[in-house]
């Protein structure tokens, strides 16, 4: 176990039981979600990645995209 995780658990132990359980539930859900994503990525074939890349290229060519600057405007 890492030092950071040990520190987090030490702080969790100071919280009321209900809060500990709420955080533990979120933590376990996050781990399960990461495992699902990892399995999905690992099972993706080169042909599937190629089809995805082709779809993106078609969307770009057709102008069916939103520039990232519009989605995440800089705060200048």
C-alpha positions as protocol buffer text, in pm:
chain_id: "A"
residue {
  index: 1
  type: UNK
  ca { x: 0 y: 0 z: 0 }
}
residue {
  index: 2
  type: UNK
  ca { x: 131 y: 343 z: -83 }
}
residue {
  index: 3
  type: UNK
  ca { x: 199 y: 610 z: 177 }
}
residue {
  index: 4
  type: UNK
  ca { x: -65 y: 834 z: 20 }
}
residue {
  index: 5
  type: UNK
  ca { x: -330 y: 563 z: 41 }
}
residue {
  index: 6
  type: UNK
  ca { x: -232 y: 491 z: 402 }
}
residue {
  index: 7
  type: UNK
  ca { x: -275 y: 862 z: 485 }
}
residue {
  index: 8
  type: UNK
  ca { x: -615 y: 868 z: 317 }
}
residue {
  index: 9
  type: UNK
  ca { x: -731 y: 562 z: 508 }
}
residue {
  index: 10
  type: UNK
  ca { x: -603 y: 710 z: 835 }
}
residue {
  index: 11
  type: UNK
  ca { x: -814 y: 1020 z: 773 }
}
residue {
  index: 12
  type: UNK
  ca { x: -1114 y: 810 z: 674 }
}
residue {
  index: 13
  type: UNK
  ca { x: -1094 y: 628 z: 1006 }
}
residue {
  index: 14
  type: UNK
  ca { x: -1160 y: 957 z: 1185 }
}
residue {
  index: 15
  type: UNK
  ca { x: -1493 y: 1010 z: 1009 }
}
residue {
  index: 16
  type: UNK
  ca { x: -1832 y: 887 z: 1128 }
}
residue {
  index: 17
  type: UNK
  ca { x: -1928 y: 539 z: 1008 }
}
residue {
  index: 18
  type: UNK
  ca { x: -2189 y: 666 z: 764 }
}
residue {
  index: 19
  type: UNK
  ca { x: -1933 y: 893 z: 594 }
}
residue {
  index: 20
  type: UNK
  ca { x: -1677 y: 612 z: 587 }
}
residue {
  index: 21
  type: UNK
  ca { x: -1930 y: 386 z: 416 }
}
residue {
  index: 22
  type: UNK
  ca { x: -2030 y: 654 z: 165 }
}
residue {
  index: 23
  type: UNK
  ca { x: -1668 y: 716 z: 67 }
}
residue {
  index: 24
  type: UNK
  ca { x: -1592 y: 342 z: 56 }
}
residue {
  index: 25
  type: UNK
  ca { x: -1891 y: 290 z: -175 }
}
residue {
  index: 26
  type: UNK
  ca { x: -1767 y: 560 z: -414 }
}
residue {
  index: 27
  type: UNK
  ca { x: -1413 y: 424 z: -397 }
}
residue {
  index: 28
  type: UNK
  ca { x: -1524 y: 68 z: -479 }
}
residue {
  index: 29
  type: UNK
  ca { x: -1744 y: 194 z: -764 }
}
residue {
  index: 30
  type: UNK
  ca { x: -1446 y: 385 z: -905 }
}
residue {
  index: 31
  type: UNK
  ca { x: -1228 y: 73 z: -892 }
}
residue {
  index: 32
  type: UNK
  ca { x: -1495 y: -134 z: -1067 }
}
residue {
  index: 33
  type: UNK
  ca { x: -1539 y: 135 z: -1333 }
}
residue {
  index: 34
  type: UNK
  ca { x: -1163 y: 144 z: -1398 }
}
residue {
  index: 35
  type: UNK
  ca { x: -1156 y: -235 z: -1430 }
}
residue {
  index: 36
  type: UNK
  ca { x: -1441 y: -226 z: -1685 }
}
residue {
  index: 37
  type: UNK
  ca { x: -1265 y: 44 z: -1890 }
}
residue {
  index: 38
  type: UNK
  ca { x: -936 y: -145 z: -1878 }
}
residue {
  index: 39
  type: UNK
  ca { x: -1104 y: -467 z: -1994 }
}
residue {
  index: 40
  type: UNK
  ca { x: -1285 y: -278 z: -2273 }
}
residue {
  index: 41
  type: UNK
  ca { x: -966 y: -115 z: -2400 }
}
residue {
  index: 42
  type: UNK
  ca { x: -768 y: -438 z: -2379 }
}
residue {
  index: 43
  type: UNK
  ca { x: -1033 y: -625 z: -2578 }
}
residue {
  index: 44
  type: UNK
  ca { x: -1055 y: -361 z: -2852 }
}
residue {
  index: 45
  type: UNK
  ca { x: -909 y: -495 z: -3176 }
}
residue {
  index: 46
  type: UNK
  ca { x: -696 y: -304 z: -3424 }
}
residue {
  index: 47
  type: UNK
  ca { x: -985 y: -323 z: -3670 }
}
residue {
  index: 48
  type: UNK
  ca { x: -1216 y: -157 z: -3416 }
}
residue {
  index: 49
  type: UNK
  ca { x: -961 y: 121 z: -3352 }
}
residue {
  index: 50
  type: UNK
  ca { x: -927 y: 168 z: -3729 }
}
residue {
  index: 51
  type: UNK
  ca { x: -1306 y: 199 z: -3769 }
}
residue {
  index: 52
  type: UNK
  ca { x: -1318 y: 453 z: -3486 }
}
residue {
  index: 53
  type: UNK
  ca { x: -1037 y: 656 z: -3644 }
}
residue {
  index: 54
  type: UNK
  ca { x: -1219 y: 647 z: -3979 }
}
residue {
  index: 55
  type: UNK
  ca { x: -1538 y: 772 z: -3814 }
}
residue {
  index: 56
  type: UNK
  ca { x: -1351 y: 1061 z: -3653 }
}
residue {
  index: 57
  type: UNK
  ca { x: -1184 y: 1152 z: -3982 }
}
residue {
  index: 58
  type: UNK
  ca { x: -1525 y: 1153 z: -4154 }
}
residue {
  index: 59
  type: UNK
  ca { x: -1671 y: 1379 z: -3886 }
}
residue {
  index: 60
  type: UNK
  ca { x: -1379 y: 1617 z: -3921 }
}
residue {
  index: 61
  type: UNK
  ca { x: -1410 y: 1622 z: -4300 }
}
residue {
  index: 62
  type: UNK
  ca { x: -1784 y: 1686 z: -4276 }
}
residue {
  index: 63
  type: UNK
  ca { x: -1734 y: 1965 z: -4025 }
}
residue {
  index: 64
  type: UNK
  ca { x: -1939 y: 1776 z: -3768 }
}
residue {
  index: 65
  type: UNK
  ca { x: -1708 y: 1865 z: -3482 }
}
residue {
  index: 66
  type: UNK
  ca { x: -1692 y: 2127 z: -3213 }
}
residue {
  index: 67
  type: UNK
  ca { x: -1353 y: 2289 z: -3159 }
}
residue {
  index: 68
  type: UNK
  ca { x: -1213 y: 2217 z: -2813 }
}
residue {
  index: 69
  type: UNK
  ca { x: -1175 y: 2590 z: -2759 }
}
residue {
  index: 70
  type: UNK
  ca { x: -1556 y: 2617 z: -2776 }
}
residue {
  index: 71
  type: UNK
  ca { x: -1602 y: 2335 z: -2529 }
}
residue {
  index: 72
  type: UNK
  ca { x: -1322 y: 2439 z: -2294 }
}
residue {
  index: 73
  type: UNK
  ca { x: -1269 y: 2811 z: -2343 }
}
residue {
  index: 74
  type: UNK
  ca { x: -947 y: 2949 z: -2205 }
}
residue {
  index: 75
  type: UNK
  ca { x: -978 y: 3188 z: -1915 }
}
residue {
  index: 76
  type: UNK
  ca { x: -758 y: 3458 z: -2062 }
}
